[in-house]
Amino acid sequence: MPTVTIAAPRAPSPSSVEEGMLPPGEARPRWFYSHFPTGWEFVEGADGGFLPILDEQISTAGVNGVRAAFDRNGRPIGVDDAPLRTGLARKGAVILEPTDHRLGPWKNYVRAYPCVGGGKAWVFAVERTPGKVEGVTYTILGNGAAVAHDAAALFREFRRWLVDNGIIPQIPQPVYVQLMEVERTALERTINAATSNPHLAAGVKARQDRIKRMEKAWAALTESLSVTPSARLTMPVSE
Amino acid sequence: MANEVSYATLITDGGRIAKILAAMLHVNLYDSQTGLRDLMEFRPLTGPSSTLNVAKVSMAYTAAAASSETSGGASNTALATGNFDLTPSRYILKMQPTDLFGITSRGAPVTLETVVAALTLCVDQTLASLLTGLFSGVSGNVGTSGVNMSANDFFNAIYTLNLANNPQQLAAVLHNVQVNDLIESIRGEGGAIQFREDIQGMFKNPGVAFRGDLLGVKVYQSDKVRLANANADRQGCMFSQGAFAYTLGDVAQLLSSSMINPADIIMQSPEMFIERDRDAENAMSSMILNMYPGVAEAEDARAVKITTDA
């Protein structure tokens, strides 16, 4: 019998977490983004401004009409989420289909990490540059616990891009008025609270400054568009 | 002797558990500690369709004067209705103790009863998880991404629901982080509100689930409240009764139709059943819980989501 040299032994994987996989508890169902016309917020910072709120609509069987789909042998092959999409459309939501080519570099914005046991954790992540995936990341600690790192800055960039490229229309004027009303109410409450809690005085200044920044951002927005970004009905006329 | 609880009855004698133990386990189906099903409206699954379509009238009308310039006389008014679909789907939980477990667990804190109890407890936990999956579909929103939840957000949610003519009884389901941030915020509240008993009550630590009644809103805490905005935030919700609905497929008819060997049923209720699957070759007995829940947002105006920093 000839002498055979076998391959070098491999390093063992950590017992609690397999290499490159998340613990089973991190599994999250597949989702897609939607945007409701009234869903806007003012985000502070150089990359902020009035940004659309995007909601993660999970495609899970049993939730909002989503049903499991099976092959002819009864094996699950995914879900039929058409009822969920219909319900969102009925409420005027814009659905951001991850595979929509109009999303350009942000196409396929939802990606999955594999989990131990066969599940998947679907998170926000994109590959704007070939071979370089950005988005939500995880650190696996020595005890097997997974710590998620958000992708807030990238997400703000995505939201700004959606508006700048016309996928989502600019914030309607009535929504801006409503946001300002909320801020002014909060300012009044803070002023009242500061009368008995002097340490809240700094909060009053912060809220006043925030309102000024919102007004400034709105002015810049309307100036750049030359028109108020909302559809208005014409005034009624007497017959 | 009869109805004794032993490993023999659990594993080899038809798999049925004792009645008294079953009664205890049935209590688990309704988890008063962390279950949230009471916050949803129950709709029994009726009809032959796989989807229950529920129509509801969500609007009150005023009559117009018979003769005035605002009315053209008696013209028809359509009855505006909203509707939602409840589509139950199969949910399973499987645990697979080995025979060695059965032999060595005698006197240990974890026994086969513990396994069955864990299975039954999952019913309400699953419904709670499904409920939080509905929050992102609510169109109204308060809170700001990346900013801690504050008393202002809580008030804004109440105001939003009030503007939509919601009834008095409100509930809020928030993530643990949101509850902590809210408590931290109300610590700084001044004026008359700081002397309210419910405000003081929020500073206690009642533990998980129901945290207290704050400004007429029942506040629940759940770590099942989902992430949002690329994991930067958590998305809780405040709502009134009727905002969300659920159904649970009645499995009793499934069992009565002889599709399943009765000897394999370890435990059953109309809401779920636990079936045994013996793998003799590998000396393992699987216990598989089957249930058929479905949840849906019933009325959008009855809810507002609360999106704040995680």
Coordinates of C-alpha atoms in Angstrom, one line a residue:
Chain A
M1 CA 0.0 0.0 0.0
P2 CA 1.5 3.4 -1.0
T3 CA 2.1 6.1 1.5
V4 CA -0.5 8.9 1.3
T5 CA -0.2 12.4 2.8
I6 CA -3.6 13.6 4.0
A7 CA -4.6 17.3 3.9
A8 CA -3.8 19.6 6.8
P9 CA -6.3 19.6 9.6
R10 CA -8.8 22.5 9.6
A11 CA -9.3 24.8 12.6
P12 CA -12.6 24.0 14.4
S13 CA -15.5 26.4 14.2
P14 CA -16.6 28.0 17.5
S15 CA -19.1 25.6 19.0
S16 CA -21.8 28.2 19.6
V17 CA -21.7 30.1 16.3
E18 CA -20.7 28.6 13.0
E19 CA -18.3 30.7 11.0
G20 CA -20.1 33.5 9.1
M21 CA -23.5 32.7 10.5
L22 CA -25.7 34.5 13.0
P23 CA -27.3 32.8 16.0
P24 CA -30.8 31.5 15.2
G25 CA -32.4 34.2 17.4
E26 CA -31.3 36.9 15.0
A27 CA -33.4 35.5 12.1
R28 CA -35.7 38.2 10.6
P29 CA -38.2 37.7 7.8
R30 CA -37.8 39.2 4.4
W31 CA -39.2 42.7 4.0
F32 CA -39.4 45.5 1.6
Y33 CA -39.7 49.3 2.1
S34 CA -42.9 51.3 1.7
H35 CA -43.6 55.0 2.2
F36 CA -46.8 56.6 3.2
P37 CA -47.5 60.1 1.9
T38 CA -47.8 61.5 5.5
G39 CA -44.6 59.8 6.6
W40 CA -42.0 62.5 6.9
E41 CA -39.5 63.6 9.5
F42 CA -36.9 66.3 10.0
V43 CA -33.5 64.8 10.6
E44 CA -30.7 66.9 12.0
G45 CA -27.2 67.0 10.5
A46 CA -25.5 67.9 7.2
D47 CA -27.1 64.8 5.5
G48 CA -30.5 65.4 7.1
G49 CA -33.4 67.7 6.3
F50 CA -36.9 66.6 5.5
L51 CA -36.6 62.9 4.8
P52 CA -39.3 60.3 4.0
I53 CA -40.0 57.7 6.5
L54 CA -39.6 54.2 5.1
D55 CA -41.3 51.3 6.8
E56 CA -40.1 47.7 6.7
Q57 CA -43.0 45.7 5.6
I58 CA -42.4 42.1 6.6
S59 CA -43.5 39.3 4.3
T60 CA -44.5 36.7 6.8
A61 CA -47.2 34.2 6.3
G62 CA -50.3 35.0 8.5
V63 CA -49.6 38.8 8.7
N64 CA -51.8 41.2 6.8
G65 CA -53.0 38.5 4.4
V66 CA -49.6 37.1 3.4
R67 CA -49.9 33.4 2.8
A68 CA -47.3 30.7 2.5
A69 CA -46.7 29.3 -1.0
F70 CA -46.0 25.6 -1.5
D71 CA -44.8 23.5 -4.4
R72 CA -46.8 20.5 -5.6
N73 CA -45.2 18.3 -2.9
G74 CA -46.3 20.6 -0.2
R75 CA -42.9 22.0 0.5
P76 CA -42.8 25.7 1.4
I77 CA -41.3 27.8 -1.4
G78 CA -41.9 31.3 -0.1
V79 CA -44.8 33.6 0.4
D80 CA -47.5 35.3 -1.6
D81 CA -47.5 38.9 -0.3
A82 CA -49.9 40.3 -2.9
P83 CA -52.6 41.0 -0.2
L84 CA -50.1 43.0 1.8
R85 CA -49.1 45.1 -1.2
T86 CA -52.7 45.7 -2.1
G87 CA -53.5 46.9 1.4
L88 CA -50.5 49.3 1.3
A89 CA -51.5 50.6 -2.1
R90 CA -55.0 51.2 -0.8
K91 CA -53.5 53.5 1.8
G92 CA -51.6 55.4 -0.8
A93 CA -48.2 53.9 0.0
V94 CA -45.3 54.0 -2.4
I95 CA -43.8 50.5 -2.5
L96 CA -40.0 50.3 -3.1
E97 CA -39.6 47.0 -4.9
P98 CA -36.0 45.9 -4.0
T99 CA -35.5 44.6 -7.6
D100 CA -36.7 47.8 -9.2
H101 CA -34.1 49.0 -11.7
R102 CA -35.0 52.6 -11.0
L103 CA -33.3 52.3 -7.7
G104 CA -30.0 52.3 -9.5
P105 CA -27.1 51.8 -7.1
W106 CA -29.6 51.0 -4.3
K107 CA -31.2 48.1 -6.1
N108 CA -31.4 44.9 -4.0
Y109 CA -31.3 47.0 -0.8
V110 CA -32.4 44.0 1.4
R111 CA -29.9 41.2 1.8
A112 CA -29.7 38.2 4.1
Y113 CA -27.2 36.9 6.6
P114 CA -27.4 33.1 7.1
C115 CA -28.4 31.9 10.6
V116 CA -27.4 28.7 12.3
G117 CA -30.3 26.3 11.8
G118 CA -31.3 27.4 8.4
G119 CA -32.9 30.8 9.0
K120 CA -32.0 34.1 7.5
A121 CA -31.6 37.6 8.9
W122 CA -32.8 40.1 6.2
V123 CA -31.2 43.5 6.7
F124 CA -30.6 46.8 4.9
A125 CA -27.5 46.4 2.8
V126 CA -26.4 47.5 -0.7
E127 CA -23.6 46.8 -3.1
R128 CA -23.2 50.3 -4.8
T129 CA -19.6 49.4 -5.7
P130 CA -19.2 45.9 -7.1
G131 CA -17.7 43.6 -4.5
K132 CA -18.3 46.1 -1.6
V133 CA -21.4 45.5 0.4
E134 CA -22.4 48.3 2.9
G135 CA -25.2 48.2 5.4
V136 CA -26.1 46.6 8.7
T137 CA -23.2 44.6 10.1
Y138 CA -22.8 42.3 13.1
T139 CA -20.1 41.5 15.6
I140 CA -20.1 38.0 17.1
L141 CA -18.8 38.2 20.7
G142 CA -16.8 35.4 22.3
N143 CA -19.9 34.1 24.1
G144 CA -21.7 33.8 20.8
A145 CA -23.9 36.8 21.2
A146 CA -24.5 38.9 18.1
V147 CA -24.3 42.7 18.3
A148 CA -25.9 44.6 15.4
H149 CA -24.4 47.8 14.1
D150 CA -27.0 50.0 12.4
A151 CA -26.5 51.7 9.0
A152 CA -28.2 55.0 9.9
A153 CA -25.9 57.2 7.8
L154 CA -26.2 55.0 4.8
F155 CA -30.0 54.9 5.3
R156 CA -30.2 58.7 5.4
E157 CA -28.3 58.8 2.1
F158 CA -30.7 56.3 0.6
R159 CA -33.7 58.3 1.7
R160 CA -32.2 61.5 0.3
W161 CA -31.5 59.8 -3.0
L162 CA -35.1 58.6 -3.3
V163 CA -36.4 62.1 -3.1
D164 CA -33.7 63.7 -5.2
N165 CA -34.3 61.1 -8.0
G166 CA -38.1 61.4 -7.9
I167 CA -38.9 58.0 -6.6
I168 CA -40.6 59.6 -3.7
P169 CA -42.1 63.1 -4.3
Q170 CA -41.0 66.0 -2.1
I171 CA -42.7 66.5 1.3
P172 CA -46.2 68.0 0.8
Q173 CA -46.8 71.4 2.3
P174 CA -49.6 70.2 4.6
V175 CA -47.3 67.6 6.1
Y176 CA -44.7 70.3 6.7
V177 CA -47.3 72.4 8.5
Q178 CA -48.2 69.4 10.6
L179 CA -44.6 68.7 11.5
M180 CA -44.1 72.3 12.5
E181 CA -47.2 72.2 14.7
V182 CA -45.8 69.2 16.5
E183 CA -42.5 71.0 17.1
R184 CA -44.3 74.1 18.4
T185 CA -46.4 72.1 20.7
A186 CA -43.3 70.4 22.1
L187 CA -41.6 73.8 22.5
E188 CA -44.6 75.0 24.5
R189 CA -44.5 72.0 26.7
T190 CA -40.8 72.4 27.3
I191 CA -41.2 76.0 28.2
N192 CA -43.9 75.1 30.7
A193 CA -41.8 72.3 32.2
A194 CA -38.8 74.6 32.4
T195 CA -40.6 77.0 34.7
S196 CA -40.5 74.4 37.5
N197 CA -37.4 72.5 36.3
P198 CA -34.8 75.1 35.4
H199 CA -32.4 72.5 34.0
L200 CA -34.8 72.1 31.0
A201 CA -34.0 75.7 29.9
A202 CA -31.4 74.3 27.6
G203 CA -34.1 72.2 26.0
V204 CA -36.1 75.3 25.2
K205 CA -33.2 76.8 23.3
A206 CA -32.6 73.5 21.5
R207 CA -36.2 73.3 20.4
Q208 CA -36.2 76.9 19.2
D209 CA -33.1 76.3 17.2
R210 CA -34.6 73.1 15.7
I211 CA -37.7 75.0 14.6
K212 CA -35.5 77.6 13.0
R213 CA -33.5 74.9 11.1
M214 CA -36.8 73.4 9.9
E215 CA -38.0 76.7 8.6
K216 CA -34.7 77.3 6.9
A217 CA -34.8 73.9 5.3
W218 CA -38.3 74.4 4.1
A219 CA -37.4 77.8 2.7
A220 CA -34.5 76.3 0.8
L221 CA -36.6 73.5 -0.5
T222 CA -39.4 75.7 -1.8
E223 CA -36.9 78.1 -3.3
S224 CA -35.1 75.3 -5.1
L225 CA -38.3 74.0 -6.6
S226 CA -39.8 77.5 -7.3
V227 CA -43.2 76.2 -6.3
T228 CA -44.8 74.8 -3.2
P229 CA -44.2 71.0 -3.4
S230 CA -47.8 69.9 -3.1
A231 CA -50.8 69.5 -5.3
R232 CA -53.4 72.2 -4.5
L233 CA -57.1 72.3 -5.3
T234 CA -58.2 75.5 -7.0
M235 CA -60.3 77.9 -4.9
P236 CA -64.1 77.3 -5.3
V237 CA -65.8 79.8 -7.5
S238 CA -69.3 81.2 -7.1
E239 CA -71.8 80.1 -9.7
Chain B
M1 CA -53.8 4.1 39.5
A2 CA -54.9 6.3 36.7
N3 CA -53.9 9.4 35.0
E4 CA -50.5 9.3 36.6
V5 CA -47.9 11.5 35.1
S6 CA -44.9 9.4 34.2
Y7 CA -42.5 9.1 31.4
A8 CA -44.1 5.9 30.5
T9 CA -47.5 7.6 29.9
L10 CA -45.8 10.4 28.1
I11 CA -43.7 8.4 25.8
T12 CA -44.9 4.9 25.4
D13 CA -48.5 4.8 26.4
G14 CA -50.2 6.6 23.6
G15 CA -48.5 9.8 24.4
R16 CA -51.5 11.4 26.2
I17 CA -50.7 13.4 29.3
A18 CA -52.7 13.4 32.4
K19 CA -55.9 15.5 32.6
I20 CA -54.8 17.5 35.5
L21 CA -51.5 18.4 33.9
A22 CA -53.3 19.1 30.6
A23 CA -55.5 21.6 32.5
M24 CA -52.4 23.3 33.8
L25 CA -50.8 23.4 30.4
H26 CA -54.0 24.8 28.9
V27 CA -53.6 27.8 31.1
N28 CA -50.3 28.4 29.4
L29 CA -52.1 29.0 26.1
Y30 CA -53.4 32.2 27.6
D31 CA -50.3 34.0 28.8
S32 CA -51.5 36.7 31.1
Q33 CA -48.0 37.8 31.9
T34 CA -46.5 38.6 28.5
G35 CA -49.3 37.8 26.1
L36 CA -50.8 40.6 24.0
R37 CA -53.7 38.9 22.3
D38 CA -56.2 40.9 24.4
L39 CA -55.1 44.0 22.5
M40 CA -56.4 42.5 19.3
E41 CA -60.0 41.8 18.2
F42 CA -60.7 38.1 17.8
R43 CA -62.5 37.0 14.6
P44 CA -63.5 33.4 14.3
L45 CA -62.5 31.8 11.1
T46 CA -65.7 31.0 9.3
G47 CA -66.6 29.9 5.8
P48 CA -64.8 27.7 3.3
S49 CA -62.3 30.3 2.1
S50 CA -58.7 30.3 3.2
T51 CA -59.0 34.0 3.9
L52 CA -61.5 35.6 6.2
N53 CA -62.6 39.0 4.7
V54 CA -64.1 41.2 7.3
A55 CA -66.0 44.3 6.4
K56 CA -66.7 47.0 9.0
V57 CA -68.4 50.3 9.1
S58 CA -66.0 52.9 10.4
M59 CA -67.8 56.1 9.9
A60 CA -70.7 58.0 11.5
Y61 CA -73.0 60.1 9.4
T62 CA -74.9 63.3 9.9
A63 CA -78.2 64.0 8.2
A64 CA -78.6 67.1 6.0
A65 CA -81.5 69.5 6.2
A66 CA -84.1 68.5 3.7
S67 CA -84.3 71.9 2.2
S68 CA -81.2 74.0 2.3
E69 CA -78.5 75.2 0.0
T70 CA -76.1 72.6 1.3
S71 CA -78.3 69.7 0.2
G72 CA -79.9 68.9 -3.1
G73 CA -82.7 67.0 -1.4
A74 CA -82.8 63.3 -0.7
S75 CA -79.8 61.9 -2.5
N76 CA -78.3 58.5 -1.8
T77 CA -75.4 58.3 0.6
A78 CA -73.2 55.3 0.1
L79 CA -72.3 53.3 3.2
A80 CA -68.6 53.6 3.5
T81 CA -67.0 50.4 4.8
G82 CA -63.4 49.3 5.4
N83 CA -62.3 45.7 5.2
F84 CA -59.4 43.6 6.0
D85 CA -58.2 40.0 5.3
L86 CA -57.2 37.5 7.9
T87 CA -55.3 34.6 6.3
P88 CA -54.3 31.9 8.8
S89 CA -51.0 30.2 8.2
R90 CA -49.3 27.2 9.7
Y91 CA -46.9 27.9 12.6
I92 CA -44.9 25.1 14.2
L93 CA -42.6 24.6 17.1
K94 CA -40.8 21.3 17.4
M95 CA -38.7 19.9 20.2
Q96 CA -37.1 16.5 20.1
P97 CA -36.1 15.0 23.4
T98 CA -34.1 11.8 23.3
D99 CA -34.8 8.6 25.3
L100 CA -31.7 9.4 27.2
F101 CA -33.2 12.7 28.3
G102 CA -36.2 10.7 29.5
I103 CA -34.0 8.4 31.5
T104 CA -31.7 11.0 33.0
S105 CA -34.2 13.8 33.7
R106 CA -36.0 12.1 36.5
G107 CA -35.9 14.5 39.4
A108 CA -34.3 17.2 37.3
P109 CA -35.9 20.6 36.9
V110 CA -36.2 20.2 33.1
T111 CA -38.5 17.3 32.3
L112 CA -40.8 16.3 29.5
E113 CA -43.6 18.2 31.1
T114 CA -41.3 21.3 30.9
V115 CA -40.9 20.7 27.2
V116 CA -44.6 20.4 26.7
A117 CA -45.2 23.5 28.8
A118 CA -42.7 25.4 26.7
L119 CA -44.5 24.4 23.6
T120 CA -47.9 25.6 24.9
L121 CA -46.5 28.9 26.1
C122 CA -45.5 29.7 22.6
V123 CA -49.1 30.3 21.4
D124 CA -49.4 33.7 23.0
Q125 CA -45.8 34.6 22.4
T126 CA -46.3 33.9 18.7
L127 CA -49.4 36.1 18.6
A128 CA -47.4 38.9 20.3
S129 CA -44.7 38.6 17.7
L130 CA -47.2 38.7 14.9
L131 CA -48.9 41.7 16.4
T132 CA -45.6 43.7 16.4
G133 CA -45.3 42.7 12.7
L134 CA -48.3 44.8 12.0
F135 CA -46.9 48.1 13.3
S136 CA -44.9 49.0 10.2
G137 CA -48.1 48.9 8.2
V138 CA -49.7 51.7 10.2
S139 CA -49.5 55.0 8.2
G140 CA -49.4 57.4 11.1
N141 CA -46.1 58.0 12.8
V142 CA -44.7 59.9 15.8
G143 CA -41.1 60.1 17.0
T144 CA -37.9 60.9 15.2
S145 CA -35.4 58.4 13.9
G146 CA -32.2 58.3 16.0
V147 CA -33.8 60.3 18.9
N148 CA -34.7 58.7 22.2
M149 CA -38.4 58.3 23.0
S150 CA -39.7 61.1 25.1
A151 CA -42.9 62.2 26.9
N152 CA -43.5 64.5 23.9
D153 CA -43.7 61.4 21.6
F154 CA -46.1 59.8 24.0
F155 CA -48.3 62.9 24.0
N156 CA -48.1 63.2 20.3
A157 CA -49.4 59.7 19.9
I158 CA -52.3 60.4 22.1
Y159 CA -53.0 63.6 20.2
T160 CA -52.8 61.8 16.9
L161 CA -55.3 59.2 18.0
N162 CA -57.6 61.8 19.4
L163 CA -57.6 63.7 16.1
A164 CA -58.9 60.5 14.5
N165 CA -61.8 60.3 17.1
N166 CA -60.5 57.2 18.9
P167 CA -62.3 55.9 22.0
Q168 CA -60.9 56.4 25.5
Q169 CA -59.2 53.1 26.0
L170 CA -55.7 53.1 24.4
A171 CA -52.8 50.8 24.7
A172 CA -49.2 51.2 23.7
V173 CA -46.7 48.4 23.0
L174 CA -43.2 49.6 23.2
H175 CA -39.8 48.0 23.1
N176 CA -37.8 47.8 26.4
V177 CA -35.4 50.5 25.2
Q178 CA -38.4 52.8 24.4
V179 CA -39.9 52.2 27.8
N180 CA -36.5 53.1 29.5
D181 CA -36.2 56.2 27.4
L182 CA -39.8 57.2 28.2
I183 CA -39.3 56.8 31.9
E184 CA -36.1 58.8 31.7
S185 CA -37.9 61.6 29.9
I186 CA -40.8 61.8 32.3
R187 CA -38.3 62.1 35.2
G188 CA -37.8 65.7 33.9
E189 CA -41.5 66.5 33.6
G190 CA -42.6 69.5 35.6
G191 CA -45.9 71.1 36.6
A192 CA -49.0 69.3 37.6
I193 CA -48.2 66.2 35.7
Q194 CA -45.3 65.3 37.9
F195 CA -47.7 64.7 40.8
R196 CA -50.0 62.3 39.1
E197 CA -50.1 58.8 40.6
D198 CA -49.6 57.1 37.2
I199 CA -46.5 59.1 36.5
Q200 CA -45.1 58.1 39.8
G201 CA -46.1 54.5 39.0
M202 CA -44.0 54.4 35.9
F203 CA -40.9 54.8 38.1
K204 CA -41.6 51.4 39.7
N205 CA -40.1 48.4 38.1
P206 CA -43.1 46.1 37.4
G207 CA -41.0 43.8 35.2
V208 CA -41.8 42.6 31.8
A209 CA -45.0 43.0 29.9
F210 CA -47.6 45.3 31.5
R211 CA -45.8 48.4 32.8
G212 CA -48.6 50.5 34.0
D213 CA -51.4 52.9 33.1
L214 CA -49.9 56.2 31.9
L215 CA -52.3 59.1 31.1
G216 CA -55.1 56.6 30.4
V217 CA -52.9 54.5 28.1
K218 CA -52.1 50.9 29.1
V219 CA -48.4 50.6 28.4
Y220 CA -47.0 47.2 27.5
Q221 CA -43.3 46.3 27.0
S222 CA -42.2 43.7 24.6
D223 CA -38.8 42.8 23.2
K224 CA -40.6 41.5 20.1
V225 CA -41.2 45.1 19.0
R226 CA -39.2 45.2 15.8
L227 CA -36.2 47.1 14.5
A228 CA -36.7 49.9 11.9
N229 CA -34.6 52.3 9.8
A230 CA -31.6 50.0 9.1
N231 CA -31.6 48.8 12.7
A232 CA -31.2 52.3 14.1
D233 CA -34.7 52.4 15.7
R234 CA -37.5 50.4 17.3
Q235 CA -41.0 50.7 16.1
G236 CA -43.7 50.5 18.8
C237 CA -47.3 51.5 18.5
M238 CA -50.2 53.1 20.3
F239 CA -53.7 52.1 19.4
S240 CA -57.3 51.6 20.5
Q241 CA -59.3 48.4 20.5
G242 CA -60.2 47.5 17.0
A243 CA -57.0 48.6 15.4
F244 CA -55.7 45.0 15.0
A245 CA -57.5 41.7 14.7
Y246 CA -56.5 38.1 14.8
T247 CA -57.8 34.6 14.2
L248 CA -56.8 31.2 15.2
G249 CA -57.8 28.3 13.0
D250 CA -59.9 25.7 14.9
V251 CA -57.8 22.6 14.8
A252 CA -60.5 20.5 16.6
Q253 CA -62.2 19.8 13.3
L254 CA -58.8 18.7 11.9
L255 CA -58.5 16.2 14.7
S256 CA -62.1 15.0 14.4
S257 CA -61.7 14.3 10.7
S258 CA -59.3 11.4 11.5
M259 CA -56.4 12.9 9.5
I260 CA -54.2 12.5 12.5
N261 CA -53.7 9.3 14.6
P262 CA -55.3 10.1 18.0
A263 CA -52.7 8.1 19.7
D264 CA -50.0 10.5 18.6
I265 CA -51.8 13.6 20.1
I266 CA -50.1 14.6 23.3
M267 CA -52.2 17.6 23.9
Q268 CA -55.0 19.4 22.1
S269 CA -57.2 22.5 22.3
P270 CA -59.2 24.3 19.6
E271 CA -56.2 26.6 19.2
M272 CA -53.4 24.1 18.7
F273 CA -52.3 20.6 19.1
I274 CA -49.1 18.8 20.0
E275 CA -48.3 15.7 18.0
R276 CA -45.7 13.1 18.7
D277 CA -43.5 11.7 16.1
R278 CA -41.4 8.7 17.2
D279 CA -38.0 8.1 15.6
A280 CA -37.3 4.7 17.0
E281 CA -34.0 4.2 15.1
N282 CA -32.5 7.3 16.7
A283 CA -34.4 7.0 20.0
M284 CA -36.0 10.4 19.7
S285 CA -39.5 11.5 20.2
S286 CA -40.4 14.7 18.5
M287 CA -43.1 16.9 19.9
I288 CA -44.5 19.2 17.3
L289 CA -46.9 22.0 18.0
N290 CA -49.2 23.1 15.2
M291 CA -51.3 26.3 15.2
Y292 CA -52.9 28.4 12.5
P293 CA -52.9 32.1 13.4
G294 CA -53.6 35.1 11.2
V295 CA -53.3 38.8 12.1
A296 CA -54.2 41.9 10.3
E297 CA -54.5 45.7 10.7
A298 CA -58.3 46.2 10.9
E299 CA -58.4 50.0 10.9
D300 CA -55.5 52.3 10.2
A301 CA -57.0 55.4 12.0
R302 CA -57.0 53.5 15.3
A303 CA -53.2 53.3 15.5
V304 CA -50.1 55.3 15.3
K305 CA -46.6 53.9 15.3
I306 CA -43.9 55.3 17.5
T307 CA -40.5 55.1 15.9
T308 CA -37.6 56.1 18.1
D309 CA -34.0 55.4 18.7
A310 CA -33.0 51.8 19.5

